Amino acid sequence: MSDPSDALASAKAAADRIVKLKRLNACLTPIKELRKSLVVQASTAHPSGVLYGMPVAVKDNICTLEFTTSCGSKILEGYRSPYEATAVAKLKAAGALIAGKTNCDEFGMGSSTEHSAYGRSFHPFDKTRVPGGSSGGSAALVAAGAVPAALGSETGGSVRQPASLCGVVGIKPTYGRVSRYGLVAFASSLDQIGPFTKDVRDSATLLEAMSGVDPRDSTSVPLPVPHYAAQLNGNIKGLKLGLPKEYMIGGLDPEVNAAVQAAVEKLQSLGAEVVEISLPHTDYAVATYYIIATAEASANLARFDGIRYGARVEGNDPTALYGNTRGAGFGAEVKRRIILGTYVLSSGYYDAYYLRAQKVRTLIRQDFLKAFEHVDAIVTPTTPTAAFKIGEKSDDPLQMYLSDIFTISCNLAGICGLSLPCGFTANPKLPIGLQLLGKPFGEQTILKLAHAYEQCTGWHKEKPALK
Amino acid sequence: MSVTHDEVRKIAQLAELDVSDDALPLLAEQMSRILEYVAQINAVPASEAVKPFVPGPDAVRFRPDEVKPAPLAFGPAELAPAFRDGFFLVPKLGQFEQEEG
């Protein structure tokens, strides 16, 4: 696409599709505002960019100049950021059109997109189920075909888990690969922005466009960005894959297990070698994560005080103002995590919880680095089950946390990972995701594996009938 | 690990969060369950030699200490709930007023 009229047509068609899929409650941007902005963007987009005219929806915790950034929270209702995220600026520089903001769990805290102040999002193929989270709106819009691509963010699996549940490709880049500038911080040592697309090649293209060092994010790493898409040639002969025995747990759905085993056999038939490996500290990942992530969240979310920006509920003195504002502005899950994070950082508990968790995190990373001395990538299920029912876990935070059991270690270790479709459950027909984990800055390898697998399977093209 | 209502209330105050009394029983019960679960990390043999892992570049890069215009599309006056003459407005500090009085 290089003609402005094509870009305009693409923008209008995306807006029409988003309107048709309003029932998903996946897009938070009012449609009039979205249409108007897309027309302006189409007329000013960079025609020479590799993403020229591609509508990309953006999770509502990533700052954009075009639309409000509420993070799915009442405390930031109507908030318009005075700057945009570097990842968004890079996509725009490559010609992409920002196609509205997507619904998410408040501040990225959740695994079902049920914890949004703007109502839950729905699974694109089964309205009784969740699309996953926290980037559920982004995954749902891509899976339903409203937009070809969307951005999400990950702290413990919030791109890969909804990608798996909705049947699309989602990538969590290595920590430092993509700038976090303009991503509203949840847990700064874990957060990363990642793309959702229908197929691996589009994900590779988006990732390449977004990646690279950024002077505004000192945790971004000054390494050259490979030409990911150009190297997707289907050749995975000789690549060695590790199958961690700790991921074959009791709670793993038999249909998920069977689909992943079949995918592993397919990768073997394409020339990859598969060996069993051990990641011995896997059992401690969820506990470690919920100490570190909540501790960092309690500090990061202290900025929402009703003074500088966002909503404000008056009080007789500043302390009352803070408490009233935050008490009324944050939802139940965010409050729970802030309180938990404050607790584990408090005097008397810091060593037993936070410091201990930091050390276990090191052990989890060492497990991966040791494994990667022998294998090029690791293959696992993305989630223990397919999409679960609305409300099934929303009253039990611990059960909700445990649904991220296969994705969390990747964030703790700071490595890269992706999820791609590898099958469906029989009844109801719901997508199953295959997770590939790569070495730090080893995105190229997992993209090659995913692409080779995708080329000889049709899962990414299949759409279940709408229920 | 059991957390009392009073402990939850105190932690919420430390976190500057107004939590209603009605919400305390459920919060305390959920917190207790979560803390019991995360306490399992104490079973991991992690010696003093294990250093906490900090992701990102090995050496933090510092920017030159230069005054540059803020890359903002608009300023704090348009963002703040209450802003006047270059200042964020907050309620008076009642305690200090009383002391002065």
Coordinates of C-alpha atoms in Angstrom, one line a residue:
Chain A
M1 CA 0.0 0.0 0.0
S2 CA 1.5 3.4 -1.0
D3 CA -1.5 5.4 -2.1
P4 CA -3.2 7.8 0.4
S5 CA -6.6 6.7 -0.9
D6 CA -5.8 3.2 0.1
A7 CA -4.7 4.3 3.5
L8 CA -8.0 6.2 3.9
A9 CA -10.0 3.2 2.8
S10 CA -8.1 1.0 5.2
A11 CA -8.8 3.4 8.0
K12 CA -12.5 3.7 7.3
A13 CA -12.9 -0.1 6.9
A14 CA -11.2 -0.6 10.3
A15 CA -13.6 1.9 12.0
D16 CA -16.6 0.2 10.4
R17 CA -15.4 -3.2 11.7
I18 CA -14.8 -1.8 15.2
V19 CA -18.4 -0.5 15.2
K20 CA -19.8 -3.9 14.1
L21 CA -17.9 -5.5 17.0
K22 CA -19.0 -3.1 19.6
R23 CA -20.5 -6.1 21.6
L24 CA -17.0 -7.2 22.5
N25 CA -16.5 -3.9 24.5
A26 CA -12.9 -4.1 23.3
C27 CA -12.4 -0.6 22.1
L28 CA -12.8 2.3 24.6
T29 CA -12.5 5.2 22.1
P30 CA -15.8 6.8 21.1
I31 CA -16.4 5.9 17.4
K32 CA -17.0 9.4 16.2
E33 CA -13.6 10.5 17.6
L34 CA -12.0 7.3 16.2
R35 CA -13.3 7.9 12.7
K36 CA -12.3 11.6 12.7
S37 CA -8.8 10.8 13.9
L38 CA -8.3 7.9 11.5
V39 CA -9.1 10.1 8.5
V40 CA -6.6 12.8 9.7
Q41 CA -4.0 10.1 10.4
A42 CA -4.5 8.5 6.9
S43 CA -3.9 11.8 5.2
T44 CA -0.6 12.5 7.1
A45 CA 0.8 9.0 7.5
H46 CA 4.3 8.2 6.1
P47 CA 3.7 6.5 2.7
S48 CA 7.2 5.0 2.5
G49 CA 6.8 3.1 5.8
V50 CA 6.5 -0.7 6.0
L51 CA 3.3 -0.3 7.9
Y52 CA 1.7 2.4 5.7
G53 CA -2.0 2.4 6.2
M54 CA -2.1 -0.4 8.8
P55 CA -4.6 0.3 11.6
V56 CA -3.1 -0.6 14.9
A57 CA -5.2 -0.5 18.1
V58 CA -3.3 0.3 21.2
K59 CA -3.9 -0.9 24.8
D60 CA -5.2 1.9 27.0
N61 CA -2.1 2.0 29.3
I62 CA 0.1 3.1 26.4
C63 CA 0.2 6.9 25.9
T64 CA -1.0 8.3 22.6
L65 CA -1.6 11.9 21.5
E66 CA -4.6 11.0 19.5
F67 CA -6.8 9.5 22.2
T68 CA -7.2 9.4 26.0
T69 CA -5.2 7.0 28.1
S70 CA -7.3 5.8 31.1
C71 CA -5.5 2.5 31.8
G72 CA -9.0 1.0 32.3
S73 CA -9.2 3.1 35.5
K74 CA -11.6 5.7 36.9
I75 CA -8.7 7.5 38.3
L76 CA -7.5 8.4 34.8
E77 CA -10.9 8.8 33.2
G78 CA -10.6 11.3 30.3
Y79 CA -6.8 11.7 30.9
R80 CA -5.0 13.0 27.7
S81 CA -1.3 12.4 27.8
P82 CA 0.9 15.3 26.7
Y83 CA 3.3 12.9 25.1
E84 CA 3.2 9.6 23.3
A85 CA 4.9 6.3 23.9
T86 CA 8.1 5.7 21.8
A87 CA 6.6 2.4 20.6
V88 CA 3.6 4.3 19.2
A89 CA 5.8 7.0 17.7
K90 CA 7.9 4.3 16.0
L91 CA 4.8 2.6 14.5
K92 CA 3.5 5.9 13.3
A93 CA 6.9 6.7 11.7
A94 CA 6.5 3.4 9.9
G95 CA 3.1 4.5 8.5
A96 CA 0.7 2.8 11.0
L97 CA -2.6 4.4 11.9
I98 CA -3.5 4.4 15.6
A99 CA -7.0 2.8 15.6
G100 CA -8.2 3.7 19.1
K101 CA -7.5 2.5 22.6
T102 CA -8.4 -1.0 23.8
N103 CA -10.0 -2.2 27.0
C104 CA -7.8 -3.8 29.6
D105 CA -7.7 -4.8 33.2
E106 CA -7.1 -1.7 35.3
F107 CA -3.4 -0.7 35.1
G108 CA -2.7 -4.2 33.5
M109 CA -3.7 -6.0 36.7
G110 CA -5.7 -9.0 35.8
S111 CA -5.9 -12.0 33.5
S112 CA -9.4 -11.7 32.1
T113 CA -10.2 -8.0 31.3
E114 CA -12.9 -8.3 33.9
H115 CA -11.2 -5.7 36.1
S116 CA -11.8 -2.7 33.9
A117 CA -13.6 0.4 35.2
Y118 CA -15.3 0.5 31.7
G119 CA -16.8 -3.0 31.8
R120 CA -15.5 -6.4 30.9
S121 CA -14.5 -7.4 27.4
F122 CA -15.9 -10.5 25.8
H123 CA -14.2 -13.4 24.0
P124 CA -14.6 -12.9 20.3
F125 CA -16.0 -16.4 19.7
D126 CA -17.9 -17.1 22.9
K127 CA -19.7 -14.3 24.7
T128 CA -19.9 -16.3 27.9
R129 CA -16.1 -16.4 28.2
V130 CA -13.2 -14.0 28.8
P131 CA -10.7 -13.0 26.2
G132 CA -7.9 -13.2 28.7
G133 CA -6.0 -10.3 30.0
S134 CA -4.8 -7.9 30.8
S135 CA -4.6 -6.9 27.1
G136 CA -7.9 -8.6 26.4
G137 CA -9.3 -5.8 24.3
S138 CA -6.3 -5.8 21.9
A139 CA -6.4 -9.6 21.5
A140 CA -10.2 -9.7 20.9
L141 CA -10.1 -7.0 18.2
V142 CA -7.3 -8.8 16.3
A143 CA -8.9 -12.2 16.7
A144 CA -12.3 -10.9 15.5
G145 CA -10.6 -9.2 12.4
A146 CA -11.4 -5.6 13.4
V147 CA -7.8 -4.6 13.1
P148 CA -4.8 -6.4 11.6
A149 CA -2.6 -5.6 14.6
A150 CA -2.7 -4.2 18.1
L151 CA -0.4 -3.3 20.9
G152 CA -0.5 -4.8 24.4
S153 CA 1.7 -4.8 27.4
E154 CA 3.0 -7.6 29.6
T155 CA 4.0 -7.8 33.2
G156 CA 3.3 -11.5 33.8
G157 CA 1.9 -12.7 30.5
S158 CA -0.7 -10.1 29.5
V159 CA 0.1 -10.4 25.8
R160 CA 0.7 -14.1 25.5
Q161 CA -2.2 -15.3 27.6
P162 CA -4.9 -13.3 25.8
A163 CA -3.2 -14.2 22.5
S164 CA -3.5 -17.9 23.4
L165 CA -7.1 -17.6 24.6
C166 CA -8.2 -15.7 21.5
G167 CA -6.2 -17.6 18.9
V168 CA -3.8 -14.9 17.7
V169 CA 0.0 -14.3 17.8
G170 CA 1.4 -12.3 20.7
I171 CA 4.9 -11.5 21.6
K172 CA 6.6 -10.5 24.8
P173 CA 10.0 -9.1 23.7
T174 CA 13.1 -9.4 25.8
Y175 CA 13.2 -6.8 28.6
G176 CA 15.0 -3.8 27.1
R177 CA 14.2 -4.7 23.5
V178 CA 11.3 -2.2 23.2
S179 CA 11.2 1.2 24.9
R180 CA 8.9 1.5 27.9
Y181 CA 8.7 5.2 27.6
G182 CA 5.0 6.1 27.6
L183 CA 3.9 2.8 29.0
V184 CA 2.1 3.6 32.2
A185 CA 4.2 1.7 34.8
F186 CA 2.8 -1.2 36.7
A187 CA 6.0 -3.1 37.7
S188 CA 9.0 -1.5 36.0
S189 CA 11.4 -4.4 36.2
L190 CA 8.9 -6.6 34.4
D191 CA 6.8 -4.4 32.0
Q192 CA 7.2 -4.7 28.2
I193 CA 5.1 -3.6 25.2
G194 CA 4.3 -6.3 22.6
P195 CA 2.3 -6.8 19.4
F196 CA -0.7 -8.9 18.6
T197 CA -1.3 -10.0 15.0
K198 CA -3.1 -12.7 13.1
D199 CA 0.2 -14.3 11.8
V200 CA 3.9 -14.5 12.7
R201 CA 5.2 -12.4 9.8
D202 CA 3.1 -9.4 10.8
S203 CA 4.3 -9.7 14.4
A204 CA 7.9 -9.8 13.2
T205 CA 7.3 -6.7 11.1
L206 CA 5.7 -4.8 14.0
L207 CA 8.3 -5.9 16.5
E208 CA 11.1 -4.7 14.2
A209 CA 9.4 -1.3 13.8
M210 CA 9.0 -0.9 17.5
S211 CA 12.3 -2.2 18.8
G212 CA 15.6 -0.4 19.6
V213 CA 17.3 1.7 22.2
D214 CA 15.6 4.9 23.3
P215 CA 17.3 7.7 25.1
R216 CA 14.1 8.3 27.1
D217 CA 14.2 4.7 28.6
S218 CA 17.5 3.9 30.3
T219 CA 16.5 0.3 30.5
S220 CA 16.3 -0.1 26.7
V221 CA 19.3 -1.9 25.4
P222 CA 21.6 -0.5 22.7
L223 CA 21.7 -3.6 20.5
P224 CA 21.1 -3.6 16.7
V225 CA 17.6 -4.7 15.7
P226 CA 17.6 -7.7 13.4
H227 CA 15.4 -7.8 10.2
Y228 CA 13.0 -10.2 11.8
A229 CA 10.6 -10.6 9.0
A230 CA 13.2 -10.9 6.3
Q231 CA 14.7 -13.9 8.0
L232 CA 11.5 -16.0 8.2
N233 CA 12.5 -18.7 5.7
G234 CA 10.9 -21.8 7.1
N235 CA 14.2 -23.4 7.8
I236 CA 14.4 -24.7 11.4
K237 CA 16.6 -27.7 10.7
G238 CA 19.0 -28.4 13.6
L239 CA 17.4 -26.0 16.1
K240 CA 17.2 -27.6 19.5
L241 CA 14.0 -27.3 21.5
G242 CA 13.6 -27.9 25.3
L243 CA 10.5 -29.3 26.8
P244 CA 10.4 -28.5 30.5
K245 CA 9.1 -31.3 32.6
E246 CA 7.9 -28.9 35.3
Y247 CA 5.2 -27.5 32.8
M248 CA 3.4 -30.8 32.5
I249 CA 1.4 -30.2 35.6
G250 CA -1.7 -31.9 37.0
G251 CA -4.0 -28.9 36.2
L252 CA -3.1 -29.0 32.5
D253 CA -6.2 -29.6 30.4
P254 CA -5.8 -32.9 28.4
E255 CA -6.8 -31.2 25.2
V256 CA -4.2 -28.5 25.7
N257 CA -1.6 -31.1 26.4
A258 CA -2.5 -33.1 23.3
A259 CA -2.4 -30.0 21.1
V260 CA 1.0 -29.0 22.4
Q261 CA 2.4 -32.5 22.0
A262 CA 1.1 -32.6 18.4
A263 CA 2.8 -29.2 17.8
V264 CA 6.1 -30.5 19.2
E265 CA 5.9 -33.5 16.9
K266 CA 5.2 -31.1 14.0
L267 CA 8.3 -29.0 14.9
Q268 CA 10.3 -32.3 15.0
S269 CA 9.1 -33.3 11.6
L270 CA 10.3 -29.9 10.3
G271 CA 13.8 -30.7 11.5
A272 CA 13.9 -29.4 15.1
E273 CA 15.4 -31.6 17.8
V274 CA 13.5 -31.9 21.0
V275 CA 14.9 -32.7 24.4
E276 CA 13.5 -32.8 27.9
I277 CA 14.9 -30.0 30.2
S278 CA 14.4 -29.0 33.8
L279 CA 13.5 -25.5 35.1
P280 CA 13.6 -26.5 38.8
H281 CA 12.3 -23.2 40.3
T282 CA 9.2 -23.0 38.1
D283 CA 6.9 -23.9 41.1
Y284 CA 7.9 -20.7 42.8
A285 CA 7.4 -18.3 39.9
V286 CA 3.8 -17.2 40.7
A287 CA 4.6 -16.5 44.3
T288 CA 7.8 -14.6 43.4
Y289 CA 5.9 -12.6 40.8
Y290 CA 3.1 -11.6 43.1
I291 CA 5.6 -10.2 45.6
I292 CA 7.8 -8.3 43.2
A293 CA 5.0 -7.1 40.9
T294 CA 2.8 -5.8 43.8
A295 CA 5.8 -4.2 45.6
E296 CA 6.7 -2.3 42.4
A297 CA 3.1 -1.5 41.7
S298 CA 2.6 0.0 45.2
A299 CA 5.5 2.4 44.5
N300 CA 4.5 3.2 40.8
L301 CA 0.9 3.9 41.6
A302 CA 1.8 6.3 44.3
R303 CA 1.9 9.0 41.6
F304 CA -1.9 8.9 41.3
D305 CA -2.6 11.3 44.1
G306 CA -5.3 13.7 42.8
I307 CA -2.8 16.6 42.7
R308 CA -0.9 16.6 39.4
Y309 CA -3.3 14.8 37.0
G310 CA -6.2 12.5 36.9
A311 CA -9.4 12.5 39.0
R312 CA -9.6 14.1 42.4
V313 CA -11.9 13.7 45.4
E314 CA -11.5 16.6 47.8
G315 CA -10.6 16.2 51.4
N316 CA -10.0 18.5 54.4
D317 CA -6.3 18.1 54.2
P318 CA -3.8 16.6 51.7
T319 CA -3.8 13.2 53.4
A320 CA -7.6 13.0 53.3
L321 CA -7.5 14.1 49.6
Y322 CA -5.0 11.3 48.7
G323 CA -7.0 8.7 50.5
N324 CA -10.3 9.8 49.1
T325 CA -9.0 10.1 45.6
R326 CA -7.2 6.8 45.5
G327 CA -10.0 5.0 47.4
A328 CA -12.6 6.2 44.9
G329 CA -10.4 6.0 41.8
F330 CA -8.9 2.6 42.1
G331 CA -10.8 -0.7 41.6
A332 CA -10.8 -3.6 44.0
E333 CA -8.0 -5.6 42.3
V334 CA -5.7 -2.6 42.1
K335 CA -6.3 -1.8 45.8
R336 CA -5.6 -5.4 46.7
R337 CA -2.3 -5.3 44.9
I338 CA -1.2 -2.0 46.3
I339 CA -2.0 -3.2 49.9
L340 CA -0.2 -6.5 49.3
G341 CA 2.8 -4.6 47.8
T342 CA 2.9 -2.1 50.7
Y343 CA 2.7 -5.1 53.1
V344 CA 5.7 -7.0 51.6
L345 CA 7.8 -3.8 51.6
S346 CA 7.0 -2.8 55.1
S347 CA 9.4 -3.0 58.0
G348 CA 9.7 -6.6 59.4
Y349 CA 8.5 -8.2 56.2
Y350 CA 10.9 -6.8 53.6
D351 CA 13.6 -9.5 54.0
A352 CA 11.1 -12.4 54.3
Y353 CA 9.1 -11.5 51.2
Y354 CA 10.7 -8.9 48.9
L355 CA 14.4 -9.6 49.3
R356 CA 13.7 -13.3 49.3
A357 CA 11.6 -13.0 46.1
Q358 CA 14.4 -11.0 44.4
K359 CA 16.8 -13.9 45.1
V360 CA 14.3 -16.5 43.9
R361 CA 13.9 -14.4 40.8
T362 CA 17.7 -14.8 40.2
L363 CA 17.4 -18.5 40.5
I364 CA 14.5 -18.6 38.0
R365 CA 16.6 -16.6 35.5
Q366 CA 19.6 -18.9 36.1
D367 CA 17.4 -21.9 35.4
F368 CA 16.7 -20.5 32.0
L369 CA 20.2 -19.4 31.2
K370 CA 21.4 -22.9 32.1
A371 CA 18.8 -24.5 29.9
F372 CA 19.7 -22.2 27.0
E373 CA 23.3 -23.5 27.1
H374 CA 21.8 -26.7 25.7
V375 CA 18.7 -25.6 23.7
D376 CA 17.9 -22.8 21.3
A377 CA 14.3 -22.3 22.5
I378 CA 11.8 -23.8 25.0
V379 CA 8.4 -25.0 24.1
T380 CA 5.4 -25.1 26.5
P381 CA 1.6 -24.6 26.6
T382 CA 0.8 -20.8 27.0
T383 CA -2.0 -21.5 29.4
P384 CA -3.2 -24.5 31.3
T385 CA -6.7 -24.3 29.9
A386 CA -8.6 -22.6 27.0
A387 CA -10.6 -19.4 27.7
F388 CA -12.5 -19.7 31.0
K389 CA -16.0 -18.5 31.8
I390 CA -16.8 -15.0 32.8
G391 CA -16.9 -14.7 36.5
E392 CA -15.3 -18.1 37.0
K393 CA -12.2 -16.7 38.7
S394 CA -13.0 -13.1 39.4
D395 CA -14.0 -13.7 43.0
D396 CA -10.9 -15.7 43.7
P397 CA -7.7 -13.6 43.1
L398 CA -5.4 -16.5 43.8
Q399 CA -7.0 -18.8 41.2
M400 CA -6.8 -15.9 38.7
Y401 CA -3.1 -15.4 39.5
L402 CA -2.5 -19.2 38.9
S403 CA -3.9 -18.9 35.4
D404 CA -0.6 -17.1 34.5
I405 CA 1.5 -20.0 35.7
F406 CA 3.2 -20.7 32.3
T407 CA 3.8 -17.1 31.3
I408 CA 5.1 -15.5 34.5
S409 CA 8.6 -17.0 34.5
C410 CA 9.5 -15.4 31.2
N411 CA 8.9 -11.9 32.6
L412 CA 10.8 -12.7 35.8
A413 CA 13.8 -14.0 33.8
G414 CA 13.6 -11.0 31.4
I415 CA 13.7 -13.3 28.3
C416 CA 11.5 -13.2 25.2
G417 CA 8.4 -15.4 24.5
L418 CA 5.5 -15.6 22.1
S419 CA 2.3 -17.5 21.8
L420 CA 0.8 -18.7 18.6
P421 CA -2.3 -20.8 17.8
C422 CA -1.8 -24.6 17.8
G423 CA -5.3 -26.0 17.9
F424 CA -8.8 -25.9 19.4
T425 CA -10.7 -27.7 22.1
A426 CA -13.5 -29.8 20.8
N427 CA -16.6 -28.7 22.6
P428 CA -16.8 -25.7 22.9
K429 CA -14.4 -24.9 20.1
L430 CA -11.8 -22.6 21.7
P431 CA -8.3 -21.7 20.7
I432 CA -5.2 -23.3 22.3
G433 CA -1.8 -21.5 22.3
L434 CA 1.7 -22.8 22.0
Q435 CA 4.4 -20.9 23.8
L436 CA 7.9 -20.5 22.6
L437 CA 10.5 -19.0 24.9
G438 CA 13.8 -17.6 23.6
K439 CA 17.2 -16.5 24.9
P440 CA 17.6 -12.8 25.9
F441 CA 17.4 -11.0 22.6
G442 CA 16.6 -14.3 20.8
E443 CA 13.4 -13.1 19.2
Q444 CA 14.6 -14.1 15.8
T445 CA 14.9 -17.8 16.7
I446 CA 11.4 -18.1 18.2
L447 CA 9.9 -16.1 15.3
K448 CA 11.5 -18.5 12.9
L449 CA 10.2 -21.5 14.8
A450 CA 6.7 -20.0 15.0
H451 CA 6.7 -19.1 11.4
A452 CA 7.9 -22.5 10.2
Y453 CA 5.1 -24.2 12.3
E454 CA 2.5 -21.7 11.1
Q455 CA 3.3 -22.3 7.5
C456 CA 2.4 -26.0 7.7
T457 CA -0.7 -25.6 9.9
G458 CA -3.9 -23.7 9.4
W459 CA -4.8 -22.8 13.0
H460 CA -4.2 -19.0 12.5
K461 CA -6.6 -18.9 9.6
E462 CA -9.4 -20.8 11.4
K463 CA -12.3 -18.9 13.0
P464 CA -14.7 -20.8 15.3
A465 CA -18.3 -20.0 14.8
L466 CA -19.6 -17.2 16.9
K467 CA -21.5 -18.3 20.0
Chain B
M1 CA -0.2 -16.3 57.6
S2 CA -3.3 -14.6 58.9
V3 CA -3.8 -10.8 58.5
T4 CA -6.2 -9.0 60.8
H5 CA -8.7 -6.3 59.8
D6 CA -6.6 -3.8 61.8
E7 CA -3.5 -4.7 59.9
V8 CA -5.2 -4.3 56.5
R9 CA -6.6 -0.9 57.7
K10 CA -3.1 0.2 58.8
I11 CA -1.4 -0.9 55.5
A12 CA -4.2 0.8 53.5
Q13 CA -3.5 4.0 55.4
L14 CA 0.2 3.7 54.7
A15 CA -0.7 3.3 51.0
E16 CA -2.9 6.4 51.2
L17 CA -6.0 4.3 50.3
D18 CA -9.4 4.9 51.7
V19 CA -10.9 1.4 52.3
S20 CA -14.3 1.1 53.8
D21 CA -14.9 -1.0 56.9
D22 CA -17.3 -3.2 54.9
A23 CA -14.5 -4.2 52.6
L24 CA -12.1 -5.1 55.3
P25 CA -13.2 -8.7 56.1
L26 CA -13.0 -9.9 52.5
L27 CA -9.7 -8.1 51.9
A28 CA -8.2 -9.6 55.1
E29 CA -9.4 -13.1 54.1
Q30 CA -8.0 -12.7 50.5
M31 CA -4.7 -11.2 51.8
S32 CA -4.2 -14.0 54.2
R33 CA -4.7 -16.6 51.5
I34 CA -2.3 -14.8 49.1
L35 CA 0.3 -14.3 51.8
E36 CA 0.1 -18.0 52.8
Y37 CA 0.6 -18.9 49.1
V38 CA 3.6 -16.6 48.5
A39 CA 5.3 -17.6 51.7
Q40 CA 6.3 -20.9 50.0
I41 CA 9.3 -19.0 48.6
N42 CA 10.9 -19.3 52.0
A43 CA 11.3 -23.1 51.2
V44 CA 13.7 -22.2 48.4
P45 CA 17.3 -22.7 49.5
A46 CA 18.7 -19.3 48.4
S47 CA 22.1 -18.5 50.0
E48 CA 23.3 -15.1 50.9
A49 CA 25.5 -15.3 47.8
V50 CA 22.5 -15.1 45.4
K51 CA 22.3 -11.5 44.2
P52 CA 18.9 -10.0 43.5
F53 CA 18.4 -9.9 39.7
V54 CA 18.0 -6.5 38.1
P55 CA 17.0 -6.7 34.4
G56 CA 18.1 -4.3 31.7
P57 CA 21.4 -3.0 30.6
D58 CA 24.4 -4.0 32.7
A59 CA 25.4 -0.4 33.3
V60 CA 22.7 2.3 33.6
R61 CA 23.4 5.0 31.1
F62 CA 23.2 8.5 32.4
R63 CA 22.0 11.3 30.1
P64 CA 23.9 14.6 30.0
D65 CA 22.7 16.9 32.7
E66 CA 21.3 19.5 30.3
V67 CA 18.2 21.7 30.5
K68 CA 16.0 20.9 27.5
P69 CA 12.5 21.9 26.7
A70 CA 10.0 19.3 27.9
P71 CA 8.7 17.3 25.0
L72 CA 5.1 17.8 26.0
A73 CA 2.2 18.7 23.8
F74 CA 0.7 20.8 26.7
G75 CA 1.6 21.7 30.2
P76 CA 0.5 20.8 33.7
A77 CA -2.2 23.5 33.8
E78 CA -4.3 21.4 31.4
L79 CA -3.7 18.2 33.4
A80 CA -4.0 19.1 37.0
P81 CA -7.4 19.0 38.8
A82 CA -6.5 22.4 40.4
F83 CA -3.7 24.7 39.1
R84 CA -3.1 28.4 39.5
D85 CA -0.2 30.8 38.7
G86 CA 2.2 27.9 38.1
F87 CA 1.3 26.0 41.2
F88 CA -0.7 22.8 41.9
L89 CA -3.4 23.6 44.5
V90 CA -3.9 21.4 47.5
P91 CA -6.0 21.8 50.6
K92 CA -4.5 23.7 53.5
L93 CA -2.4 21.8 56.0
G94 CA -4.9 21.9 58.8
Q95 CA -2.4 20.8 61.5
F96 CA 0.0 23.7 60.8
E97 CA -2.8 26.2 60.8
Q98 CA -3.9 25.0 64.2
E99 CA -0.4 25.3 65.5
E100 CA -0.1 28.8 64.1
G101 CA -3.5 29.7 65.6

